[in-house]
mmCIF file with all atom_site columns, N, CA, C and O in Angstrom:
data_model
loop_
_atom_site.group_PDB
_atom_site.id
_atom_site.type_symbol
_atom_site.label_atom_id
_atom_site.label_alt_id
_atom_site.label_comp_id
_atom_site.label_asym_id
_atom_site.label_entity_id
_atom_site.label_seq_id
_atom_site.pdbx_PDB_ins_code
_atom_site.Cartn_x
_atom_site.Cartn_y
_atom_site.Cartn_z
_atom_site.occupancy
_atom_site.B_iso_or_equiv
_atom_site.pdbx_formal_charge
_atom_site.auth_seq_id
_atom_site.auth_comp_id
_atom_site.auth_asym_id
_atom_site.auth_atom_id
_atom_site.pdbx_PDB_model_num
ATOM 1   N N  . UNK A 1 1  ? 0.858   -1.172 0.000  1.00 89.00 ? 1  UNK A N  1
ATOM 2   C CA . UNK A 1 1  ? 0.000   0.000  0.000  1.00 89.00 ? 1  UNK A CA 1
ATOM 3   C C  . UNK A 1 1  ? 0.908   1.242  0.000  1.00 89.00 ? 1  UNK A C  1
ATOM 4   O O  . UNK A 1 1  ? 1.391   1.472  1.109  1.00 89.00 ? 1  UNK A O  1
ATOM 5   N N  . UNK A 1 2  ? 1.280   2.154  -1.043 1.00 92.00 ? 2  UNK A N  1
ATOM 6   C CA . UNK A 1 2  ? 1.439   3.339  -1.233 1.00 92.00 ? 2  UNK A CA 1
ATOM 7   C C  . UNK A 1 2  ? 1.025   4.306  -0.316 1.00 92.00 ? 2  UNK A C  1
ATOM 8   O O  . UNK A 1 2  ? -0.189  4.478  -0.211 1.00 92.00 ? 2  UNK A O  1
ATOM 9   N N  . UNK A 1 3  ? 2.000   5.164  0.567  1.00 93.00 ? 3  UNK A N  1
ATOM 10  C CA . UNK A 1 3  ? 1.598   6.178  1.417  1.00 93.00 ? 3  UNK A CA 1
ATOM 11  C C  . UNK A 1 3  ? 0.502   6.853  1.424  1.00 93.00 ? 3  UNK A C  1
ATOM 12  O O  . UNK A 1 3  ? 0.055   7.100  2.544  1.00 93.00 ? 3  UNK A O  1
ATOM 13  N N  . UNK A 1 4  ? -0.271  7.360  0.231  1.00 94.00 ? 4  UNK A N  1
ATOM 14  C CA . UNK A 1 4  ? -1.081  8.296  -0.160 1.00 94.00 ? 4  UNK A CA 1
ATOM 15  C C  . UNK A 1 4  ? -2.541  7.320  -0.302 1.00 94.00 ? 4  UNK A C  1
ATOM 16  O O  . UNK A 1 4  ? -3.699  7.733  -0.234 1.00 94.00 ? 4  UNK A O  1
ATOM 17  N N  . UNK A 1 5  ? -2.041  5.814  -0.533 1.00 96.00 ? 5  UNK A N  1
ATOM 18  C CA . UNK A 1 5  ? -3.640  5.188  0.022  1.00 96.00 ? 5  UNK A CA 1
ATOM 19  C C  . UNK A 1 5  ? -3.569  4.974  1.490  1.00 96.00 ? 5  UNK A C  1
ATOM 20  O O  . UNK A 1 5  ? -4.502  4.577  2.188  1.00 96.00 ? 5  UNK A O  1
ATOM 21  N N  . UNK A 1 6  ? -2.580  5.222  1.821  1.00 96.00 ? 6  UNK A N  1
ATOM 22  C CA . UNK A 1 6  ? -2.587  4.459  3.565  1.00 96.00 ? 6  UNK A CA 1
ATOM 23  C C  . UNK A 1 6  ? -3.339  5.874  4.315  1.00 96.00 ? 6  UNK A C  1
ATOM 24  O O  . UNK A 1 6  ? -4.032  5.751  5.325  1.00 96.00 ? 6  UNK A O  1
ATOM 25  N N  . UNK A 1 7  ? -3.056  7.359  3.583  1.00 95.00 ? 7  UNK A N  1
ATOM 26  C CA . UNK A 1 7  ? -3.752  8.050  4.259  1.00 95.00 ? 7  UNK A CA 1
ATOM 27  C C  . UNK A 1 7  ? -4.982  8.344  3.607  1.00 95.00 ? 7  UNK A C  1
ATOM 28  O O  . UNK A 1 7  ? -5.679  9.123  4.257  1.00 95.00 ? 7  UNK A O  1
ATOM 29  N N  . UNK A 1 8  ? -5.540  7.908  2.363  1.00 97.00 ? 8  UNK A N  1
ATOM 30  C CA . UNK A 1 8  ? -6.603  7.953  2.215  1.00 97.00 ? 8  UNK A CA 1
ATOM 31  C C  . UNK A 1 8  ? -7.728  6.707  3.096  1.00 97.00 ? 8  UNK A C  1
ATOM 32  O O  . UNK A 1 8  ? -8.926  6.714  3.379  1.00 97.00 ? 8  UNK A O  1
ATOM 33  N N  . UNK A 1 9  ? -6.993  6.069  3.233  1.00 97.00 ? 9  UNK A N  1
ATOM 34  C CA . UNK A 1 9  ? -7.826  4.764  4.040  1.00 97.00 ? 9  UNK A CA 1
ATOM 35  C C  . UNK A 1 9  ? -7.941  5.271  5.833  1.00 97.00 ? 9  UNK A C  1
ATOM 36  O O  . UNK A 1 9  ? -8.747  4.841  6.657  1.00 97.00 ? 9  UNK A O  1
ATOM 37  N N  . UNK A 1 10 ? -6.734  6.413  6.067  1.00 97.00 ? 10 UNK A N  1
ATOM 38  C CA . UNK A 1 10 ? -7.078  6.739  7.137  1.00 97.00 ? 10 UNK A CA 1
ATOM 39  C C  . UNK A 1 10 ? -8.253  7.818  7.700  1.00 97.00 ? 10 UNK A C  1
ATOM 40  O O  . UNK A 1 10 ? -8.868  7.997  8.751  1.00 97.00 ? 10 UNK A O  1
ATOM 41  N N  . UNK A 1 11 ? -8.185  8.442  6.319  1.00 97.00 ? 11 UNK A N  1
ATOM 42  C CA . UNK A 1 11 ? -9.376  9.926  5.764  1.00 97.00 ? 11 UNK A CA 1
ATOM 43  C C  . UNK A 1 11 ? -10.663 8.735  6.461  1.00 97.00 ? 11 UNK A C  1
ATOM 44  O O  . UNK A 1 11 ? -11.045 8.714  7.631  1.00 97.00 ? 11 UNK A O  1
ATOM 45  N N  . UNK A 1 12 ? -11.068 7.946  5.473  1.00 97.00 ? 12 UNK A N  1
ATOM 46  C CA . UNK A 1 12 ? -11.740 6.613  5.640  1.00 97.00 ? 12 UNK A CA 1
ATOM 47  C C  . UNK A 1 12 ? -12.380 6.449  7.204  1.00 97.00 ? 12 UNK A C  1
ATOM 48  O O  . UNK A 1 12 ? -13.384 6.865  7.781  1.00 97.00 ? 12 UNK A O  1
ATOM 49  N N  . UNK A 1 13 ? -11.465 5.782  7.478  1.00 97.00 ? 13 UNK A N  1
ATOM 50  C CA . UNK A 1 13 ? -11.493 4.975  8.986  1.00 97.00 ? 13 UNK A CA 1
ATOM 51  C C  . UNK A 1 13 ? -11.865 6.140  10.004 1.00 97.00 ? 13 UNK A C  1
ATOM 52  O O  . UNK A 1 13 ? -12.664 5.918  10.914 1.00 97.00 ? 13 UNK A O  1
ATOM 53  N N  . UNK A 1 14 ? -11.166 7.609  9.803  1.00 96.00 ? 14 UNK A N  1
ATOM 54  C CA . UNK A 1 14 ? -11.662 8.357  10.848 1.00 96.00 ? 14 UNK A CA 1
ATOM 55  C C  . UNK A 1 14 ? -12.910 9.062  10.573 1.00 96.00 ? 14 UNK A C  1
ATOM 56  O O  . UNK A 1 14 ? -13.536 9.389  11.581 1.00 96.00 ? 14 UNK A O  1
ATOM 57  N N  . UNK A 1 15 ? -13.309 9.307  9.690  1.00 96.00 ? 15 UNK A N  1
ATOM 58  C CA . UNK A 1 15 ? -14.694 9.383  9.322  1.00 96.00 ? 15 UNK A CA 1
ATOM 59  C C  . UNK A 1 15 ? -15.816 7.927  9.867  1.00 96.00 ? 15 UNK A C  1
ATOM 60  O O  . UNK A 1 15 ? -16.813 8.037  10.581 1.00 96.00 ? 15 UNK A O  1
ATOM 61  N N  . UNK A 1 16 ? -15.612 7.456  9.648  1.00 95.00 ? 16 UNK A N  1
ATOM 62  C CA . UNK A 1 16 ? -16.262 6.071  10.134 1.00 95.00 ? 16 UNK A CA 1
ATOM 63  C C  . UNK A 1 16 ? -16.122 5.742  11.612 1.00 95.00 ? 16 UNK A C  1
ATOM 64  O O  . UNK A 1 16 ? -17.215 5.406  12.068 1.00 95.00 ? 16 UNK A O  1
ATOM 65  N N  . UNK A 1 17 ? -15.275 5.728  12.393 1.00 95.00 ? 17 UNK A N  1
ATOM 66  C CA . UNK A 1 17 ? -15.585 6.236  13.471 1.00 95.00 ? 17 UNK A CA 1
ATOM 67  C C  . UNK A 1 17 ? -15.824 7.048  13.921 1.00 95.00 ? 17 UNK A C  1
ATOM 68  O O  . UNK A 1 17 ? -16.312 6.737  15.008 1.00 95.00 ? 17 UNK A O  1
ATOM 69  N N  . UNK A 1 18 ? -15.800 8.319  13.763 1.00 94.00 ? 18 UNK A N  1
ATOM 70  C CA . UNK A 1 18 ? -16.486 9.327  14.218 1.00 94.00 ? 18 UNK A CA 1
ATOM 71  C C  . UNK A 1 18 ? -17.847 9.244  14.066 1.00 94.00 ? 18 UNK A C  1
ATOM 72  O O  . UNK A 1 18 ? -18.520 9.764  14.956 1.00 94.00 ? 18 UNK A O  1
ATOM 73  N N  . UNK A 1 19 ? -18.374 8.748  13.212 1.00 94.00 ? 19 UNK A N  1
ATOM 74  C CA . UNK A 1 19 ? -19.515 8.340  12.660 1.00 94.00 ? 19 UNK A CA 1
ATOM 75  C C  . UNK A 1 19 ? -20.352 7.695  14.213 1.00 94.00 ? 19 UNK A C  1
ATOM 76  O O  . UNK A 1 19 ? -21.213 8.147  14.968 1.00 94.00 ? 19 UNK A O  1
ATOM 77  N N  . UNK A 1 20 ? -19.326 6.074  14.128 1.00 93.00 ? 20 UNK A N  1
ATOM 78  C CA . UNK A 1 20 ? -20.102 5.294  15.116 1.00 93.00 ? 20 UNK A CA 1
ATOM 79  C C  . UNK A 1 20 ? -19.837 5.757  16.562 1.00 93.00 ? 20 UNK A C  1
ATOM 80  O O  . UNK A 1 20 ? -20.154 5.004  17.482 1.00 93.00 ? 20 UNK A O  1
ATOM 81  N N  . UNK A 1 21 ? -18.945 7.654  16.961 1.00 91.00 ? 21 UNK A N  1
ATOM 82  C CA . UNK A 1 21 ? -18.926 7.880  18.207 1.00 91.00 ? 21 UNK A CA 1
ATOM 83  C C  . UNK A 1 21 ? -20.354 8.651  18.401 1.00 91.00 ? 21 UNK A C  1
ATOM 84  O O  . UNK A 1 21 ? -21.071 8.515  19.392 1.00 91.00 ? 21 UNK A O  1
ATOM 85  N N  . UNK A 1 22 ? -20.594 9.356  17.449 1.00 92.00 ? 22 UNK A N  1
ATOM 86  C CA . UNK A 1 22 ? -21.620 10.123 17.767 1.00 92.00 ? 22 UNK A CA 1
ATOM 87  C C  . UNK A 1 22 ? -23.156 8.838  18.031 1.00 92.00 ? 22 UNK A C  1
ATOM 88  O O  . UNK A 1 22 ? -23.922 8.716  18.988 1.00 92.00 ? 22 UNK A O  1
ATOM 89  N N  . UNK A 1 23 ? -23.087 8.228  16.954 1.00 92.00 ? 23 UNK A N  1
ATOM 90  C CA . UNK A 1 23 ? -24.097 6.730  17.757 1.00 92.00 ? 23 UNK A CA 1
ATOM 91  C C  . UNK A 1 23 ? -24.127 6.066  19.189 1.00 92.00 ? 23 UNK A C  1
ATOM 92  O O  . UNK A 1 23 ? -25.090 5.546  19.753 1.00 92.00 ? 23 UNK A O  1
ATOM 93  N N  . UNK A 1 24 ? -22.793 6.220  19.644 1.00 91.00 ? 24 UNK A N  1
ATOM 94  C CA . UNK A 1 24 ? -22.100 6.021  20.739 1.00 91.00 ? 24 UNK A CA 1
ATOM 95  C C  . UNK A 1 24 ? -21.955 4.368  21.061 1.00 91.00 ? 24 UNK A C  1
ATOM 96  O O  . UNK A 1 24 ? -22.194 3.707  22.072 1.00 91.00 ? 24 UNK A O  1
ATOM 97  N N  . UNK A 1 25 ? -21.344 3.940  19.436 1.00 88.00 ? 25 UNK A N  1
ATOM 98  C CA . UNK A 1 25 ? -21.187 2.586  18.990 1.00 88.00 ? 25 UNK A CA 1
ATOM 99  C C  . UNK A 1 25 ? -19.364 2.239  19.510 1.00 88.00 ? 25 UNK A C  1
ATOM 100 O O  . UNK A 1 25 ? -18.340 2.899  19.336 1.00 88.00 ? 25 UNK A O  1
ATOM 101 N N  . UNK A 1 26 ? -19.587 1.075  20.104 1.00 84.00 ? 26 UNK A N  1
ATOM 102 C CA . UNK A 1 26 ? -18.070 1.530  20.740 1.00 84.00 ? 26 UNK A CA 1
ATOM 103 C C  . UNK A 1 26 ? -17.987 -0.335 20.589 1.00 84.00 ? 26 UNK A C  1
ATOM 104 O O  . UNK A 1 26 ? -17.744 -0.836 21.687 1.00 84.00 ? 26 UNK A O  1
ATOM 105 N N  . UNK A 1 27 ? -18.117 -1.196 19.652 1.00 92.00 ? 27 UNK A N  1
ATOM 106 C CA . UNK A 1 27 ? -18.222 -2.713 19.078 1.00 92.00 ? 27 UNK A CA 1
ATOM 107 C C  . UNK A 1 27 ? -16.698 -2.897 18.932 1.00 92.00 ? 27 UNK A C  1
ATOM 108 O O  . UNK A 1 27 ? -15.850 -2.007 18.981 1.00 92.00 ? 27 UNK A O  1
ATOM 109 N N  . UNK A 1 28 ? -16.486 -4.384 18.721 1.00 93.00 ? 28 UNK A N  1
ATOM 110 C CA . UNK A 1 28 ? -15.216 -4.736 18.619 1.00 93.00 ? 28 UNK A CA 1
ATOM 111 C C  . UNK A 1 28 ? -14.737 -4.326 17.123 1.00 93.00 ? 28 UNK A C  1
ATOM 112 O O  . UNK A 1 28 ? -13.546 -4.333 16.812 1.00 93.00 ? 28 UNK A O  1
ATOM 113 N N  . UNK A 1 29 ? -15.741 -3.979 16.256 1.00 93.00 ? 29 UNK A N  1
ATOM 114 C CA . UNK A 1 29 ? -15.500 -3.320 14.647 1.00 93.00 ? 29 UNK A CA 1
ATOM 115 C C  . UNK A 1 29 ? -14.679 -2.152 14.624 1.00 93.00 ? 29 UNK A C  1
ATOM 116 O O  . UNK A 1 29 ? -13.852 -1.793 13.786 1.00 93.00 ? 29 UNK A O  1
ATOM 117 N N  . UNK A 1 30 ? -15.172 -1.454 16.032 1.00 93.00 ? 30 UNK A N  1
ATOM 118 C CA . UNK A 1 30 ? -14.921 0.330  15.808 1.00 93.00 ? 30 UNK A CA 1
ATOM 119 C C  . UNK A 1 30 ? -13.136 -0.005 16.653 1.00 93.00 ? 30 UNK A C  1
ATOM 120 O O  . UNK A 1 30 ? -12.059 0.443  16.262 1.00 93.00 ? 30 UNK A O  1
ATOM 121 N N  . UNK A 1 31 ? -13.340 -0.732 17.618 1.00 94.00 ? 31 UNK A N  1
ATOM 122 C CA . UNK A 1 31 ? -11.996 -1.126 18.406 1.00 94.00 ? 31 UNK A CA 1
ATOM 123 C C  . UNK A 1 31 ? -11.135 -1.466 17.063 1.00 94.00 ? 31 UNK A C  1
ATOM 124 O O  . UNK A 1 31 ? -10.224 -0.711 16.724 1.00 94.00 ? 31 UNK A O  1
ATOM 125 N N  . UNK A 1 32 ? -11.349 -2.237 16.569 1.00 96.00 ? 32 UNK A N  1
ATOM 126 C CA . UNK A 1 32 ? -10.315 -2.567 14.984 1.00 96.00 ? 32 UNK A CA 1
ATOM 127 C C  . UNK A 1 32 ? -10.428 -1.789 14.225 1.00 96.00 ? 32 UNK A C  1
ATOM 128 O O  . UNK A 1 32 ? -9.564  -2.151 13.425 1.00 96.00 ? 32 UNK A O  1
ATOM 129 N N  . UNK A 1 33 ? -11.019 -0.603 13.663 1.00 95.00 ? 33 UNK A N  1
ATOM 130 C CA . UNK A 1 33 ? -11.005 0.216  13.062 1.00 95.00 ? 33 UNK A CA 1
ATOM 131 C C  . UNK A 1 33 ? -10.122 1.180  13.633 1.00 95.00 ? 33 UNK A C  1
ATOM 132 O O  . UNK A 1 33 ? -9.165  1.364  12.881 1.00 95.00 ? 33 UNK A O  1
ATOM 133 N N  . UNK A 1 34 ? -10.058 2.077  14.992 1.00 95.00 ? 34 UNK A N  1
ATOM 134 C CA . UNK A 1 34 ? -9.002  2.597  15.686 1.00 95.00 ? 34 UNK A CA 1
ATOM 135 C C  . UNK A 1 34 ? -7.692  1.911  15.621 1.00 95.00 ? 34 UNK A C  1
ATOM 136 O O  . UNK A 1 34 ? -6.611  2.474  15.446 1.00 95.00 ? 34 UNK A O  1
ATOM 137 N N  . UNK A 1 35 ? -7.873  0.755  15.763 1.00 97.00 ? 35 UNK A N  1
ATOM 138 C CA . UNK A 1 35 ? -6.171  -0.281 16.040 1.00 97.00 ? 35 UNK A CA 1
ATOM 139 C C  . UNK A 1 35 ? -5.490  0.248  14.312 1.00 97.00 ? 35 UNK A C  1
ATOM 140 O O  . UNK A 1 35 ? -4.441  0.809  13.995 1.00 97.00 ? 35 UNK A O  1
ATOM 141 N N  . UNK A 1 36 ? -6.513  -0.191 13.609 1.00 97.00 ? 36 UNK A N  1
ATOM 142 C CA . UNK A 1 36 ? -6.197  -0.361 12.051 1.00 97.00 ? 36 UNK A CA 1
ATOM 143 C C  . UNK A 1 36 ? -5.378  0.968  11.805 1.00 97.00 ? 36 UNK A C  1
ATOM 144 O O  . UNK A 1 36 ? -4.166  1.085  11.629 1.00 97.00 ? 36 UNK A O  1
ATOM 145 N N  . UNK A 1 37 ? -6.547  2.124  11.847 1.00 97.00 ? 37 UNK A N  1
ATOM 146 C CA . UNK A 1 37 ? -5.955  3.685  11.851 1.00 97.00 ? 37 UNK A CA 1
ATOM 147 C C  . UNK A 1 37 ? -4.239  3.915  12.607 1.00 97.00 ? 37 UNK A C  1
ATOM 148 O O  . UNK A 1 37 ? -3.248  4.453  12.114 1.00 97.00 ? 37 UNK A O  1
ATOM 149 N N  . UNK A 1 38 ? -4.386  3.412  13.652 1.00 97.00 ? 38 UNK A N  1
ATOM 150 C CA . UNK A 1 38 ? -3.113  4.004  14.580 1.00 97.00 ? 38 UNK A CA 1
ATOM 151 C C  . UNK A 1 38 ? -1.871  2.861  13.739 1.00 97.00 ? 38 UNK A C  1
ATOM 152 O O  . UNK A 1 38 ? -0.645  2.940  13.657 1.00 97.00 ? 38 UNK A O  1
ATOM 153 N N  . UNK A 1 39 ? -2.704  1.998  13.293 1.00 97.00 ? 39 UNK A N  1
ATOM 154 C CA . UNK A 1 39 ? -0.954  1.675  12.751 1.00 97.00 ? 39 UNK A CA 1
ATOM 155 C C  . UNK A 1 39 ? -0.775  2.094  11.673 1.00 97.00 ? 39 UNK A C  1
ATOM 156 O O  . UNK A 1 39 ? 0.365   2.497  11.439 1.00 97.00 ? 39 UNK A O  1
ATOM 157 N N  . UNK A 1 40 ? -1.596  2.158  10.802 1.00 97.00 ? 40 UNK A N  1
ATOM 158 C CA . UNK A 1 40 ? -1.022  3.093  9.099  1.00 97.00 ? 40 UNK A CA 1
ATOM 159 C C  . UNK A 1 40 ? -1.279  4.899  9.698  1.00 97.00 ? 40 UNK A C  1
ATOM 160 O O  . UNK A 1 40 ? -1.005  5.721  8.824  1.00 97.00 ? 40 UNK A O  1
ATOM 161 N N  . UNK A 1 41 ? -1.594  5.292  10.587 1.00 96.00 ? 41 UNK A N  1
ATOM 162 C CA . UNK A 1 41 ? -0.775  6.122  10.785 1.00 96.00 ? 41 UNK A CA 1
ATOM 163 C C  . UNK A 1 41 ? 0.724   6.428  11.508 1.00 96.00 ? 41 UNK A C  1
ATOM 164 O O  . UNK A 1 41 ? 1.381   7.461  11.636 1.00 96.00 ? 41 UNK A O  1
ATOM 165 N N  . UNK A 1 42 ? 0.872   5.467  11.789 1.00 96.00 ? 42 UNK A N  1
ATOM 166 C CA . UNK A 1 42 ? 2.247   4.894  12.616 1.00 96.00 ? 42 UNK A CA 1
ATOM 167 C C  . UNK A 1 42 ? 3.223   4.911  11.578 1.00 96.00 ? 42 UNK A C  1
ATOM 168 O O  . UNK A 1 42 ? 4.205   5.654  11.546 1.00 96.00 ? 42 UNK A O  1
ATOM 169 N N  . UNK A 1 43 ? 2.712   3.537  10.218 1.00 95.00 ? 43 UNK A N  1
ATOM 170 C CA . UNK A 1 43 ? 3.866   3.290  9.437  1.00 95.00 ? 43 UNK A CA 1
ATOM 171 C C  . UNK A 1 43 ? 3.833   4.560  8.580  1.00 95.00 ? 43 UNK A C  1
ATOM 172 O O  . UNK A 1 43 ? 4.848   4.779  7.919  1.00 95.00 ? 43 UNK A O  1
ATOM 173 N N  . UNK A 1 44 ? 2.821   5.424  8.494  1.00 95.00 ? 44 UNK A N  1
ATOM 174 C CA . UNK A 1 44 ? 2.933   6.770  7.549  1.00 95.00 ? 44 UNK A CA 1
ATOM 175 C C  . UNK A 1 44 ? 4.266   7.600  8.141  1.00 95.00 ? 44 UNK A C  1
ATOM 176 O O  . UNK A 1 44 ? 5.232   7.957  7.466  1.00 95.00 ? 44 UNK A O  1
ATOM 177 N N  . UNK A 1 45 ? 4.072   7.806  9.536  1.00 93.00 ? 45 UNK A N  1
ATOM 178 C CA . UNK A 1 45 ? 5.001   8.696  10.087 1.00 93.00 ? 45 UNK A CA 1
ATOM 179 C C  . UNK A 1 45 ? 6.773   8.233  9.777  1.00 93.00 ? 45 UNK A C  1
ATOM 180 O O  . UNK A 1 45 ? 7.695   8.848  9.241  1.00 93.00 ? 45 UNK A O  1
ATOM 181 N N  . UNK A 1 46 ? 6.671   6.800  10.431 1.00 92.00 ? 46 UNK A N  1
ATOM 182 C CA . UNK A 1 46 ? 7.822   5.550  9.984  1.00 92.00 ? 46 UNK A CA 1
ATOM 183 C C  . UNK A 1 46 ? 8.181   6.180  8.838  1.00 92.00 ? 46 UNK A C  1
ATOM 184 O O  . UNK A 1 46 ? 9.001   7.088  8.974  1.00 92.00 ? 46 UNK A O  1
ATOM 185 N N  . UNK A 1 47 ? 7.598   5.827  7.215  1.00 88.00 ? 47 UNK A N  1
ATOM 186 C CA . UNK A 1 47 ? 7.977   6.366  6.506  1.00 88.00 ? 47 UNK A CA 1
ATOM 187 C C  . UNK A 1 47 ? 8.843   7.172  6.009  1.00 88.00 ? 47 UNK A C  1
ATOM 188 O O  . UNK A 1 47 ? 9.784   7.063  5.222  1.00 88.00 ? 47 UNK A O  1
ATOM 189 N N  . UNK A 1 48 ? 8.175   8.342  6.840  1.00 84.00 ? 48 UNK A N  1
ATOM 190 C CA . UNK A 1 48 ? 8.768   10.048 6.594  1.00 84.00 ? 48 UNK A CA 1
ATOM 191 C C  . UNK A 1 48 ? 10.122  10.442 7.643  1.00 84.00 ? 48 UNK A C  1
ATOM 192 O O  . UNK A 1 48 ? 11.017  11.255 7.411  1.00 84.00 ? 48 UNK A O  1
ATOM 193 N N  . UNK A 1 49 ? 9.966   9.711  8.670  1.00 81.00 ? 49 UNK A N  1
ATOM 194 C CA . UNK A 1 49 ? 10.946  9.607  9.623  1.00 81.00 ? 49 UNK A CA 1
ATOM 195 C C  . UNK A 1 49 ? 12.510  8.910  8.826  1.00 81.00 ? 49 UNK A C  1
ATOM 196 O O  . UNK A 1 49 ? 13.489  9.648  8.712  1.00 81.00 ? 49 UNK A O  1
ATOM 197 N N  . UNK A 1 50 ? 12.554  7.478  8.340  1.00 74.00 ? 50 UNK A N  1
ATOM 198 C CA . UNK A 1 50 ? 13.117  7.152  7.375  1.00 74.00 ? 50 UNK A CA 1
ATOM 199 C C  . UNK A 1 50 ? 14.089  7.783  7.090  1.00 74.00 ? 50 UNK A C  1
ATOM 200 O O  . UNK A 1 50 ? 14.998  7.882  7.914  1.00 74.00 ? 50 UNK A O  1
ATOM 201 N N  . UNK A 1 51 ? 14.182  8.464  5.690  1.00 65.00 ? 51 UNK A N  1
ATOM 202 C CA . UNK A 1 51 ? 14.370  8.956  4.664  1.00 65.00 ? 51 UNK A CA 1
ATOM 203 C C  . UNK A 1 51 ? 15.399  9.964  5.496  1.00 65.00 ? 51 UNK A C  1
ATOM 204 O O  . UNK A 1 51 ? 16.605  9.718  5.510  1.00 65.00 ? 51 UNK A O  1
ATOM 205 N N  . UNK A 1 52 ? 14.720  11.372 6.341  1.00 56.00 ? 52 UNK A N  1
ATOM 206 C CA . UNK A 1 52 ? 15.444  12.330 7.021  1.00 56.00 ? 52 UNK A CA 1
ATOM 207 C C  . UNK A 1 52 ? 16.576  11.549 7.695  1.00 56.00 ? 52 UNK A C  1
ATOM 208 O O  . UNK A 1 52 ? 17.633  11.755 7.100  1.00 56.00 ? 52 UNK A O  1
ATOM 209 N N  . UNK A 1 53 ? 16.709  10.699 8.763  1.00 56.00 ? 53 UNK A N  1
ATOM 210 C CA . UNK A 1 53 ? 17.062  9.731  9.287  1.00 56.00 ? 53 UNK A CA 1
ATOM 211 C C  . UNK A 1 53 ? 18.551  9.889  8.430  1.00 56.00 ? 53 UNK A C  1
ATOM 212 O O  . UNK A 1 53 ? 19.563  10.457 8.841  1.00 56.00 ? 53 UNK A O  1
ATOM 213 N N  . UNK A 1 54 ? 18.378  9.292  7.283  1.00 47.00 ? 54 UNK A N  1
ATOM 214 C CA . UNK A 1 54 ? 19.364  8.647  6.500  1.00 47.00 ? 54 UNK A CA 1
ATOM 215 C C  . UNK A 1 54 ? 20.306  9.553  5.874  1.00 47.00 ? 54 UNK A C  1
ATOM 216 O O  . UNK A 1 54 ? 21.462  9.253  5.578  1.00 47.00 ? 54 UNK A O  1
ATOM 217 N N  . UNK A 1 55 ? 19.577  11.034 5.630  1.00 47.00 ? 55 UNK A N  1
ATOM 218 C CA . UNK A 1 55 ? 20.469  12.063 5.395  1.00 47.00 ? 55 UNK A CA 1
ATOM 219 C C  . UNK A 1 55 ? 21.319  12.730 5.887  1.00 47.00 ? 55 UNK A C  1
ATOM 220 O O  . UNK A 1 55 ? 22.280  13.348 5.429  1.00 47.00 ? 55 UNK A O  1
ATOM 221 N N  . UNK A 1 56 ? 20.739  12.511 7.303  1.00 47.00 ? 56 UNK A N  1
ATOM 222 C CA . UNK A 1 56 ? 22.175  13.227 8.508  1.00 47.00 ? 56 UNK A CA 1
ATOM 223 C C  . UNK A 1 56 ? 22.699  12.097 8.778  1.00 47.00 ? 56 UNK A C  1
ATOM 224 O O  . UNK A 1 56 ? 23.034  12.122 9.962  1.00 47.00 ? 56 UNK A O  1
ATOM 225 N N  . UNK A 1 57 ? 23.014  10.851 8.175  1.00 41.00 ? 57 UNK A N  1
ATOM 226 C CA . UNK A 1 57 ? 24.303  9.978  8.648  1.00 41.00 ? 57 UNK A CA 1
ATOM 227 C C  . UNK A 1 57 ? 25.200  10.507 7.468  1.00 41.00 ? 57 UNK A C  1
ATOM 228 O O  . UNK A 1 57 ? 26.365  10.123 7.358  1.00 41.00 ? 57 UNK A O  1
#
């Protein structure tokens, strides 16, 4: 998955829960939907971290 779908899937996921907070739907779906989010926003950051990383050695 390409950076730019990992944050479109995150656009996604936080819309969709926000969705099921205001319902005040709090299911093992929405729990994996948060887990899901925090790690492709994790490996997004990973990513970008990377790269800088490698230029000041």
């Amino acid at each position: 998955m390409t950076r730019e779908q990992k944050i479109e899937r995150i656009e996604k996921l936080k819309k969709e829960i926000l969705e099921a907070h205001k319902k005040g739907d709090c299911s093992s779906e929405i729990v994996a939907k948060i887990n899901e989010c925090t790690r492709l926003a994790l490996e997004v950051i990973e990513e970008r971290r990377c790269p800088d990383e490698q230029d000041t050695k």
